[in-house]
PDB file of N, CA and C in Angstrom:
ATOM      1  N   MET A1224      -2.103 -10.542  -5.649  1.00  0.00           N
ATOM      2  CA  MET A1224      -1.046 -10.423  -5.285  1.00  0.00           C
ATOM      3  C   MET A1224      -1.310  -8.984  -4.915  1.00  0.00           C
ATOM      4  N   ASP A1225      -1.203  -9.317  -3.230  1.00  0.00           N
ATOM      5  CA  ASP A1225      -1.285  -8.061  -2.785  1.00  0.00           C
ATOM      6  C   ASP A1225      -0.227  -7.691  -2.370  1.00  0.00           C
ATOM      7  N   LEU A1226       0.471  -6.707  -2.533  1.00  0.00           N
ATOM      8  CA  LEU A1226       0.793  -5.167  -3.002  1.00  0.00           C
ATOM      9  C   LEU A1226       1.536  -4.312  -2.431  1.00  0.00           C
ATOM     10  N   VAL A1227      -0.096  -4.080  -2.236  1.00  0.00           N
ATOM     11  CA  VAL A1227      -0.033  -2.875  -1.432  1.00  0.00           C
ATOM     12  C   VAL A1227       0.751  -2.615  -0.359  1.00  0.00           C
ATOM     13  N   HIS A1228      -0.016  -3.718   0.694  1.00  0.00           N
ATOM     14  CA  HIS A1228       0.842  -4.320   2.030  1.00  0.00           C
ATOM     15  C   HIS A1228       1.870  -4.459   1.739  1.00  0.00           C
ATOM     16  N   PHE A1229       2.877  -4.945   1.157  1.00  0.00           N
ATOM     17  CA  PHE A1229       4.072  -5.790   0.915  1.00  0.00           C
ATOM     18  C   PHE A1229       4.578  -4.398   0.628  1.00  0.00           C
ATOM     19  N   LEU A1230       4.776  -3.408   0.353  1.00  0.00           N
ATOM     20  CA  LEU A1230       5.925  -1.946   0.122  1.00  0.00           C
ATOM     21  C   LEU A1230       5.626  -1.246   1.658  1.00  0.00           C
ATOM     22  N   GLN A1231       5.888  -1.117   3.299  1.00  0.00           N
ATOM     23  CA  GLN A1231       6.303  -0.427   4.393  1.00  0.00           C
ATOM     24  C   GLN A1231       6.809  -0.414   4.794  1.00  0.00           C
ATOM     25  N   PRO A1232       6.706   0.404   5.747  1.00  0.00           N
ATOM     26  CA  PRO A1232       8.447   1.815   5.923  1.00  0.00           C
ATOM     27  C   PRO A1232       9.154   1.014   7.272  1.00  0.00           C
ATOM     28  N   ASP A1233       8.688   0.735   7.432  1.00  0.00           N
ATOM     29  CA  ASP A1233       9.248  -0.571   8.717  1.00  0.00           C
ATOM     30  C   ASP A1233       9.548  -2.292   8.687  1.00  0.00           C
ATOM     31  N   ALA A1234       9.692  -2.288   7.541  1.00  0.00           N
ATOM     32  CA  ALA A1234      10.048  -3.365   6.745  1.00  0.00           C
ATOM     33  C   ALA A1234      11.412  -3.122   6.216  1.00  0.00           C
ATOM     34  N   PRO A1235      11.764  -4.475   6.201  1.00  0.00           N
ATOM     35  CA  PRO A1235      13.326  -4.803   4.904  1.00  0.00           C
ATOM     36  C   PRO A1235      13.627  -2.920   4.814  1.00  0.00           C
ATOM     37  N   PRO A1236      14.900  -2.966   4.143  1.00  0.00           N
ATOM     38  CA  PRO A1236      15.375  -1.576   3.590  1.00  0.00           C
ATOM     39  C   PRO A1236      14.405  -1.522   2.043  1.00  0.00           C
ATOM     40  N   ALA A1237      14.508  -0.699   0.653  1.00  0.00           N
ATOM     41  CA  ALA A1237      13.578  -0.496   0.005  1.00  0.00           C
ATOM     42  C   ALA A1237      14.278  -0.936  -1.638  1.00  0.00           C
ATOM     43  N   ALA A1238      15.279  -1.647  -0.962  1.00  0.00           N
ATOM     44  CA  ALA A1238      15.700  -2.009  -1.732  1.00  0.00           C
ATOM     45  C   ALA A1238      15.700  -3.845  -1.829  1.00  0.00           C
ATOM     46  N   THR A1239      15.689  -4.334  -0.463  1.00  0.00           N
ATOM     47  CA  THR A1239      15.635  -4.728  -0.522  1.00  0.00           C
ATOM     48  C   THR A1239      14.022  -6.208  -1.240  1.00  0.00           C
ATOM     49  N   GLN A1240      13.814  -5.030  -0.201  1.00  0.00           N
ATOM     50  CA  GLN A1240      12.011  -4.871  -0.773  1.00  0.00           C
ATOM     51  C   GLN A1240      11.745  -4.138  -2.463  1.00  0.00           C
ATOM     52  N   ALA A1241      12.570  -3.879  -2.600  1.00  0.00           N
ATOM     53  CA  ALA A1241      11.659  -3.745  -4.270  1.00  0.00           C
ATOM     54  C   ALA A1241      12.685  -5.345  -5.425  1.00  0.00           C
ATOM     55  N   ALA A1242      13.728  -5.856  -4.168  1.00  0.00           N
ATOM     56  CA  ALA A1242      14.068  -6.792  -5.035  1.00  0.00           C
ATOM     57  C   ALA A1242      13.291  -7.848  -4.666  1.00  0.00           C
ATOM     58  N   GLN A1243      12.481  -8.048  -3.912  1.00  0.00           N
ATOM     59  CA  GLN A1243      10.582  -9.311  -3.543  1.00  0.00           C
ATOM     60  C   GLN A1243      10.267  -9.071  -4.589  1.00  0.00           C
ATOM     61  N   VAL A1244       9.551  -7.748  -4.995  1.00  0.00           N
ATOM     62  CA  VAL A1244       8.486  -6.966  -5.152  1.00  0.00           C
ATOM     63  C   VAL A1244       9.078  -8.114  -6.631  1.00  0.00           C
ATOM     64  N   ARG A1245      10.440  -8.185  -7.069  1.00  0.00           N
ATOM     65  CA  ARG A1245      10.127  -8.574  -8.909  1.00  0.00           C
ATOM     66  C   ARG A1245      10.443  -9.403  -8.442  1.00  0.00           C
ATOM     67  N   ILE A1246      10.935 -10.586  -7.542  1.00  0.00           N
ATOM     68  CA  ILE A1246      10.659 -12.216  -7.354  1.00  0.00           C
ATOM     69  C   ILE A1246       8.599 -12.522  -8.019  1.00  0.00           C
ATOM     70  N   LEU A1247       7.902 -11.683  -6.714  1.00  0.00           N
ATOM     71  CA  LEU A1247       6.843 -12.229  -6.934  1.00  0.00           C
ATOM     72  C   LEU A1247       6.159 -11.045  -8.595  1.00  0.00           C
ATOM     73  N   ALA A1248       5.884 -10.210  -8.774  1.00  0.00           N
ATOM     74  CA  ALA A1248       5.433  -9.887 -10.261  1.00  0.00           C
ATOM     75  C   ALA A1248       6.250 -11.105 -10.927  1.00  0.00           C
ATOM     76  N   GLY A1249       7.507 -12.055 -11.191  1.00  0.00           N
ATOM     77  CA  GLY A1249       7.953 -12.524 -12.230  1.00  0.00           C
ATOM     78  C   GLY A1249       7.371 -14.101 -11.840  1.00  0.00           C
ATOM     79  N   ALA A1250       7.358 -14.550 -10.242  1.00  0.00           N
ATOM     80  CA  ALA A1250       5.956 -15.692  -9.982  1.00  0.00           C
ATOM     81  C   ALA A1250       4.565 -14.925 -10.802  1.00  0.00           C
ATOM     82  N   HIS A1251       4.286 -14.120 -11.146  1.00  0.00           N
ATOM     83  CA  HIS A1251       3.314 -14.499 -11.415  1.00  0.00           C
ATOM     84  C   HIS A1251       3.130 -13.828 -12.853  1.00  0.00           C
ATOM     85  N   GLY A1252       3.793 -13.847 -12.787  1.00  0.00           N
ATOM     86  CA  GLY A1252       4.020 -14.003 -14.834  1.00  0.00           C
ATOM     87  C   GLY A1252       3.769 -12.981 -15.793  1.00  0.00           C
ATOM     88  N   LEU A1253       3.527 -12.428 -14.528  1.00  0.00           N
ATOM     89  CA  LEU A1253       3.125  -9.780 -14.953  1.00  0.00           C
ATOM     90  C   LEU A1253       4.351 -10.134 -16.385  1.00  0.00           C
ATOM     91  N   ASP A1254       4.168  -9.221 -17.348  1.00  0.00           N
ATOM     92  CA  ASP A1254       4.562  -8.822 -18.612  1.00  0.00           C
ATOM     93  C   ASP A1254       5.079  -7.198 -18.613  1.00  0.00           C
ATOM     94  N   ASP A1255       6.346  -6.822 -19.583  1.00  0.00           N
ATOM     95  CA  ASP A1255       6.823  -5.326 -19.410  1.00  0.00           C
ATOM     96  C   ASP A1255       5.690  -4.659 -18.729  1.00  0.00           C
ATOM     97  N   ALA A1256       4.284  -4.513 -19.415  1.00  0.00           N
ATOM     98  CA  ALA A1256       3.341  -3.739 -19.394  1.00  0.00           C
ATOM     99  C   ALA A1256       2.458  -3.720 -18.001  1.00  0.00           C
ATOM    100  N   SER A1257       1.875  -4.542 -17.444  1.00  0.00           N
ATOM    101  CA  SER A1257       2.004  -5.107 -16.078  1.00  0.00           C
ATOM    102  C   SER A1257       3.095  -4.589 -15.127  1.00  0.00           C
ATOM    103  N   ARG A1258       3.767  -5.157 -15.259  1.00  0.00           N
ATOM    104  CA  ARG A1258       5.208  -4.349 -15.044  1.00  0.00           C
ATOM    105  C   ARG A1258       5.479  -3.046 -14.569  1.00  0.00           C
ATOM    106  N   SER A1259       5.059  -2.293 -15.331  1.00  0.00           N
ATOM    107  CA  SER A1259       4.909  -0.563 -15.461  1.00  0.00           C
ATOM    108  C   SER A1259       4.262   0.052 -14.868  1.00  0.00           C
ATOM    109  N   ARG A1260       2.882  -0.310 -14.587  1.00  0.00           N
ATOM    110  CA  ARG A1260       1.497  -0.567 -13.968  1.00  0.00           C
ATOM    111  C   ARG A1260       1.773  -0.469 -11.970  1.00  0.00           C
ATOM    112  N   LEU A1261       2.617  -0.998 -11.791  1.00  0.00           N
ATOM    113  CA  LEU A1261       2.338  -2.063 -10.663  1.00  0.00           C
ATOM    114  C   LEU A1261       1.395  -1.063 -10.107  1.00  0.00           C
ATOM    115  N   ILE A1262       2.902  -0.365  -9.315  1.00  0.00           N
ATOM    116  CA  ILE A1262       3.998   1.028  -8.455  1.00  0.00           C
ATOM    117  C   ILE A1262       2.191   1.447  -8.328  1.00  0.00           C
ATOM    118  N   ASP A1263       2.329   2.422  -9.329  1.00  0.00           N
ATOM    119  CA  ASP A1263       1.077   3.002  -9.612  1.00  0.00           C
ATOM    120  C   ASP A1263      -0.561   1.682  -9.014  1.00  0.00           C
ATOM    121  N   ALA A1264      -0.505   0.983  -9.004  1.00  0.00           N
ATOM    122  CA  ALA A1264      -1.862   0.058  -8.626  1.00  0.00           C
ATOM    123  C   ALA A1264      -0.925   0.106  -7.007  1.00  0.00           C
ATOM    124  N   ALA A1265      -0.065  -0.068  -7.114  1.00  0.00           N
ATOM    125  CA  ALA A1265       0.400  -0.721  -4.969  1.00  0.00           C
ATOM    126  C   ALA A1265      -0.495   1.348  -4.639  1.00  0.00           C
ATOM    127  N   LEU A1266       0.132   2.366  -4.968  1.00  0.00           N
ATOM    128  CA  LEU A1266      -0.584   4.093  -4.893  1.00  0.00           C
ATOM    129  C   LEU A1266      -1.648   4.555  -4.486  1.00  0.00           C
ATOM    130  N   ASP A1267      -2.908   3.786  -5.880  1.00  0.00           N
ATOM    131  CA  ASP A1267      -3.894   4.043  -6.294  1.00  0.00           C
ATOM    132  C   ASP A1267      -4.469   3.356  -4.952  1.00  0.00           C
ATOM    133  N   ARG A1268      -3.997   1.996  -4.384  1.00  0.00           N
ATOM    134  CA  ARG A1268      -5.029   0.710  -3.025  1.00  0.00           C
ATOM    135  C   ARG A1268      -4.044   1.850  -2.405  1.00  0.00           C
ATOM    136  N   GLN A1269      -3.076   2.669  -1.770  1.00  0.00           N
ATOM    137  CA  GLN A1269      -2.892   3.261  -1.068  1.00  0.00           C
ATOM    138  C   GLN A1269      -3.380   3.596  -0.026  1.00  0.00           C
ATOM    139  N   MET A1270      -3.060   4.591  -1.438  1.00  0.00           N
ATOM    140  CA  MET A1270      -4.448   5.726  -1.259  1.00  0.00           C
ATOM    141  C   MET A1270      -6.167   5.650  -0.564  1.00  0.00           C
ATOM    142  N   ARG A1271      -6.792   4.939  -1.216  1.00  0.00           N
ATOM    143  CA  ARG A1271      -8.256   3.791  -1.018  1.00  0.00           C
ATOM    144  C   ARG A1271      -8.415   3.439  -0.441  1.00  0.00           C
ATOM    145  N   ASN A1272      -7.173   2.660   0.583  1.00  0.00           N
ATOM    146  CA  ASN A1272      -7.534   2.091   1.979  1.00  0.00           C
ATOM    147  C   ASN A1272      -7.671   3.391   2.482  1.00  0.00           C
ATOM    148  N   ALA A1273      -6.402   4.147   1.973  1.00  0.00           N
ATOM    149  CA  ALA A1273      -6.406   5.289   3.616  1.00  0.00           C
ATOM    150  C   ALA A1273      -7.767   6.250   3.634  1.00  0.00           C
ATOM    151  N   ARG A1274      -8.772   6.390   2.615  1.00  0.00           N
ATOM    152  CA  ARG A1274      -9.801   6.953   2.105  1.00  0.00           C
ATOM    153  C   ARG A1274     -10.976   6.202   2.952  1.00  0.00           C
ATOM    154  N   TRP A1275     -10.676   5.030   2.311  1.00  0.00           N
ATOM    155  CA  TRP A1275     -12.641   4.280   3.009  1.00  0.00           C
ATOM    156  C   TRP A1275     -11.566   4.563   4.859  1.00  0.00           C
ATOM    157  N   TRP A1276     -10.919   3.848   5.402  1.00  0.00           N
ATOM    158  CA  TRP A1276     -10.674   4.659   6.290  1.00  0.00           C
ATOM    159  C   TRP A1276     -11.156   5.895   7.741  1.00  0.00           C
ATOM    160  N   ARG A1277     -10.685   6.619   6.608  1.00  0.00           N
ATOM    161  CA  ARG A1277     -11.489   8.060   6.831  1.00  0.00           C
ATOM    162  C   ARG A1277     -13.088   8.111   7.246  1.00  0.00           C
ATOM    163  N   HIS A1278     -13.635   7.714   5.353  1.00  0.00           N
ATOM    164  CA  HIS A1278     -14.814   6.980   5.883  1.00  0.00           C
ATOM    165  C   HIS A1278     -15.353   6.167   7.172  1.00  0.00           C
ATOM    166  N   HIS A1279     -14.566   5.577   6.431  1.00  0.00           N
ATOM    167  CA  HIS A1279     -14.833   4.645   8.098  1.00  0.00           C
ATOM    168  C   HIS A1279     -15.742   4.611   8.643  1.00  0.00           C
ATOM    169  N   LEU A1280     -14.627   6.056   9.609  1.00  0.00           N
ATOM    170  CA  LEU A1280     -15.317   6.746  10.650  1.00  0.00           C
ATOM    171  C   LEU A1280     -16.331   8.134  10.872  1.00  0.00           C
ATOM    172  N   MET A1281     -16.198   8.220   9.460  1.00  0.00           N
ATOM    173  CA  MET A1281     -16.943   9.523   9.440  1.00  0.00           C
ATOM    174  C   MET A1281     -19.171   8.290   9.258  1.00  0.00           C
ATOM    175  N   ARG A1282     -18.953   7.158   9.500  1.00  0.00           N
ATOM    176  CA  ARG A1282     -20.394   5.970   9.649  1.00  0.00           C
ATOM    177  C   ARG A1282     -21.209   5.656  10.836  1.00  0.00           C
ATOM    178  N   PRO A1283     -21.716   5.581  10.604  1.00  0.00           N
ATOM    179  CA  PRO A1283     -22.788   5.006  12.297  1.00  0.00           C
ATOM    180  C   PRO A1283     -22.018   4.129  12.145  1.00  0.00           C
ATOM    181  N   THR A1284     -21.858   3.739  14.008  1.00  0.00           N
ATOM    182  CA  THR A1284     -21.861   2.803  14.170  1.00  0.00           C
ATOM    183  C   THR A1284     -22.300   1.133  13.726  1.00  0.00           C
ATOM    184  N   PRO A1285     -21.852  -0.300  14.342  1.00  0.00           N
ATOM    185  CA  PRO A1285     -21.071  -0.237  14.774  1.00  0.00           C
ATOM    186  C   PRO A1285     -20.060  -0.256  13.409  1.00  0.00           C
ATOM    187  N   HIS A1286     -18.884  -0.089  13.700  1.00  0.00           N
ATOM    188  CA  HIS A1286     -17.478   0.353  12.906  1.00  0.00           C
ATOM    189  C   HIS A1286     -16.457  -0.704  13.658  1.00  0.00           C
ATOM    190  N   VAL A1287     -15.967  -1.529  12.724  1.00  0.00           N
ATOM    191  CA  VAL A1287     -14.926  -3.252  11.999  1.00  0.00           C
ATOM    192  C   VAL A1287     -13.683  -2.622  13.556  1.00  0.00           C
ATOM    193  N   ALA A1288     -13.366  -1.258  14.481  1.00  0.00           N
ATOM    194  CA  ALA A1288     -12.589  -1.688  15.698  1.00  0.00           C
ATOM    195  C   ALA A1288     -13.108  -0.041  16.292  1.00  0.00           C
ATOM    196  N   ASP A1289     -12.080   0.091  16.808  1.00  0.00           N
ATOM    197  CA  ASP A1289     -12.504   1.235  17.359  1.00  0.00           C
ATOM    198  C   ASP A1289     -11.727   2.374  16.842  1.00  0.00           C
ATOM    199  N   ASP A1290     -12.977   4.089  16.919  1.00  0.00           N
ATOM    200  CA  ASP A1290     -12.087   5.256  16.236  1.00  0.00           C
ATOM    201  C   ASP A1290     -10.795   5.057  16.510  1.00  0.00           C
ATOM    202  N   HIS A1291      -9.740   4.747  17.164  1.00  0.00           N
ATOM    203  CA  HIS A1291      -8.538   4.820  17.373  1.00  0.00           C
ATOM    204  C   HIS A1291      -8.019   4.373  16.102  1.00  0.00           C
ATOM    205  N   GLU A1292      -8.380   2.876  16.660  1.00  0.00           N
ATOM    206  CA  GLU A1292      -8.059   2.034  15.466  1.00  0.00           C
ATOM    207  C   GLU A1292      -7.782   2.526  14.779  1.00  0.00           C
ATOM    208  N   ASN A1293      -9.747   2.663  14.313  1.00  0.00           N
ATOM    209  CA  ASN A1293      -9.963   3.125  12.208  1.00  0.00           C
ATOM    210  C   ASN A1293      -8.585   5.058  12.553  1.00  0.00           C
ATOM    211  N   ALA A1294      -8.148   5.502  13.237  1.00  0.00           N
ATOM    212  CA  ALA A1294      -7.710   6.730  12.433  1.00  0.00           C
ATOM    213  C   ALA A1294      -6.209   6.318  12.203  1.00  0.00           C
ATOM    214  N   GLU A1295      -5.756   5.256  12.870  1.00  0.00           N
ATOM    215  CA  GLU A1295      -4.717   4.312  12.720  1.00  0.00           C
ATOM    216  C   GLU A1295      -4.186   4.340  11.661  1.00  0.00           C
ATOM    217  N   ARG A1296      -4.822   2.912  11.711  1.00  0.00           N
ATOM    218  CA  ARG A1296      -5.258   2.294  10.274  1.00  0.00           C
ATOM    219  C   ARG A1296      -5.210   3.384   8.603  1.00  0.00           C
ATOM    220  N   SER A1297      -5.706   4.365   8.798  1.00  0.00           N
ATOM    221  CA  SER A1297      -5.591   5.776   7.559  1.00  0.00           C
ATOM    222  C   SER A1297      -4.955   5.996   7.979  1.00  0.00           C
ATOM    223  N   ARG A1298      -3.890   6.413   9.411  1.00  0.00           N
ATOM    224  CA  ARG A1298      -2.858   6.835   8.554  1.00  0.00           C
ATOM    225  C   ARG A1298      -1.711   6.116   8.425  1.00  0.00           C
ATOM    226  N   TRP A1299      -1.919   4.646   8.843  1.00  0.00           N
ATOM    227  CA  TRP A1299      -0.979   3.423   8.509  1.00  0.00           C
ATOM    228  C   TRP A1299      -1.239   2.436   7.333  1.00  0.00           C
ATOM    229  N   SER A1300      -2.010   3.371   6.776  1.00  0.00           N
ATOM    230  CA  SER A1300      -1.578   3.673   4.818  1.00  0.00           C
ATOM    231  C   SER A1300      -1.646   4.720   4.033  1.00  0.00           C
ATOM    232  N   GLU A1301      -1.192   5.867   4.904  1.00  0.00           N
ATOM    233  CA  GLU A1301      -1.589   7.163   4.248  1.00  0.00           C
ATOM    234  C   GLU A1301       0.836   7.455   4.431  1.00  0.00           C
ATOM    235  N   ARG A1302       0.797   5.901   5.662  1.00  0.00           N
ATOM    236  CA  ARG A1302       2.717   5.788   5.448  1.00  0.00           C
ATOM    237  C   ARG A1302       3.067   5.435   4.692  1.00  0.00           C
ATOM    238  N   GLU A1303       2.409   4.494   3.914  1.00  0.00           N
ATOM    239  CA  GLU A1303       2.744   2.863   3.318  1.00  0.00           C
ATOM    240  C   GLU A1303       2.760   4.073   1.946  1.00  0.00           C
ATOM    241  N   HIS A1304       1.959   4.729   1.737  1.00  0.00           N
ATOM    242  CA  HIS A1304       1.360   5.228   0.467  1.00  0.00           C
ATOM    243  C   HIS A1304       3.064   6.082   0.623  1.00  0.00           C
ATOM    244  N   ALA A1305       3.001   7.137   1.272  1.00  0.00           N
ATOM    245  CA  ALA A1305       4.347   7.658   1.284  1.00  0.00           C
ATOM    246  C   ALA A1305       6.071   7.759   1.295  1.00  0.00           C
ATOM    247  N   TYR A1306       6.020   6.436   1.243  1.00  0.00           N
ATOM    248  CA  TYR A1306       6.802   5.343   1.810  1.00  0.00           C
ATOM    249  C   TYR A1306       7.490   5.025   0.948  1.00  0.00           C
ATOM    250  N   THR A1307       5.872   3.973  -0.061  1.00  0.00           N
ATOM    251  CA  THR A1307       6.576   3.478  -1.560  1.00  0.00           C
ATOM    252  C   THR A1307       6.550   5.082  -2.856  1.00  0.00           C
ATOM    253  N   LEU A1308       5.629   6.083  -3.159  1.00  0.00           N
ATOM    254  CA  LEU A1308       6.106   7.150  -3.184  1.00  0.00           C
ATOM    255  C   LEU A1308       7.295   7.502  -3.396  1.00  0.00           C
ATOM    256  N   ALA A1309       8.415   8.094  -1.874  1.00  0.00           N
ATOM    257  CA  ALA A1309       9.084   8.222  -1.552  1.00  0.00           C
ATOM    258  C   ALA A1309      10.509   7.130  -2.216  1.00  0.00           C
ATOM    259  N   ASN A1310       9.819   5.628  -2.620  1.00  0.00           N
ATOM    260  CA  ASN A1310      11.383   4.753  -3.029  1.00  0.00           C
ATOM    261  C   ASN A1310      10.430   4.310  -4.130  1.00  0.00           C
ATOM    262  N   ARG A1311       9.457   5.373  -5.120  1.00  0.00           N
ATOM    263  CA  ARG A1311       9.272   4.968  -6.109  1.00  0.00           C
ATOM    264  C   ARG A1311      10.026   4.169  -7.163  1.00  0.00           C
ATOM    265  N   THR A1312      11.300   4.898  -7.610  1.00  0.00           N
ATOM    266  CA  THR A1312      12.250   5.410  -8.045  1.00  0.00           C
ATOM    267  C   THR A1312      13.673   3.891  -8.250  1.00  0.00           C
ATOM    268  N   THR A1313      13.576   3.059  -7.190  1.00  0.00           N
ATOM    269  CA  THR A1313      13.710   2.394  -5.930  1.00  0.00           C
ATOM    270  C   THR A1313      12.768   0.447  -6.217  1.00  0.00           C
ATOM    271  N   PHE A1314      11.822   0.540  -6.615  1.00  0.00           N
ATOM    272  CA  PHE A1314      10.790   0.023  -7.537  1.00  0.00           C
ATOM    273  C   PHE A1314      10.596  -0.410  -8.543  1.00  0.00           C
ATOM    274  N   ASP A1315      10.785   0.919  -9.465  1.00  0.00           N
ATOM    275  CA  ASP A1315      10.738   0.726  -9.985  1.00  0.00           C
ATOM    276  C   ASP A1315      11.234   0.195 -11.577  1.00  0.00           C
ATOM    277  N   ALA A1316      12.964   0.824 -10.513  1.00  0.00           N
ATOM    278  CA  ALA A1316      13.497   0.156 -11.102  1.00  0.00           C
ATOM    279  C   ALA A1316      14.154  -1.284 -11.226  1.00  0.00           C
ATOM    280  N   ALA A1317      13.621  -2.303 -10.204  1.00  0.00           N
ATOM    281  CA  ALA A1317      13.412  -3.645 -10.121  1.00  0.00           C
ATOM    282  C   ALA A1317      12.948  -4.326 -10.632  1.00  0.00           C
ATOM    283  N   LEU A1318      12.024  -4.052 -11.217  1.00  0.00           N
ATOM    284  CA  LEU A1318      10.965  -4.212 -12.168  1.00  0.00           C
ATOM    285  C   LEU A1318      10.372  -4.252 -13.370  1.00  0.00           C
ATOM    286  N   ASP A1319      11.982  -3.185 -14.348  1.00  0.00           N
ATOM    287  CA  ASP A1319      12.457  -3.108 -15.516  1.00  0.00           C
ATOM    288  C   ASP A1319      13.070  -4.516 -15.992  1.00  0.00           C
TER     289      ASP A1319
END
């Protein structure tokens, strides 16, 4: 399950996304211990994505995309992380 790209600031409200995350966790058969680590895993992946795009900019060409697009991808991952962190309580509560 790629929850990282599921929790997004321009998607439905956090409460709606939290309900969707609960359904996804249930559909994947996650136990309580796995559910409790799900948001931590998403936050970690979002930061790793942001770092990957920033480091990709420093690599020799060719790049996956132009420098502007690579920088925007890093900023997008940082916004995803900030949104998930700001709404963490809502996401965690849905998984309890």
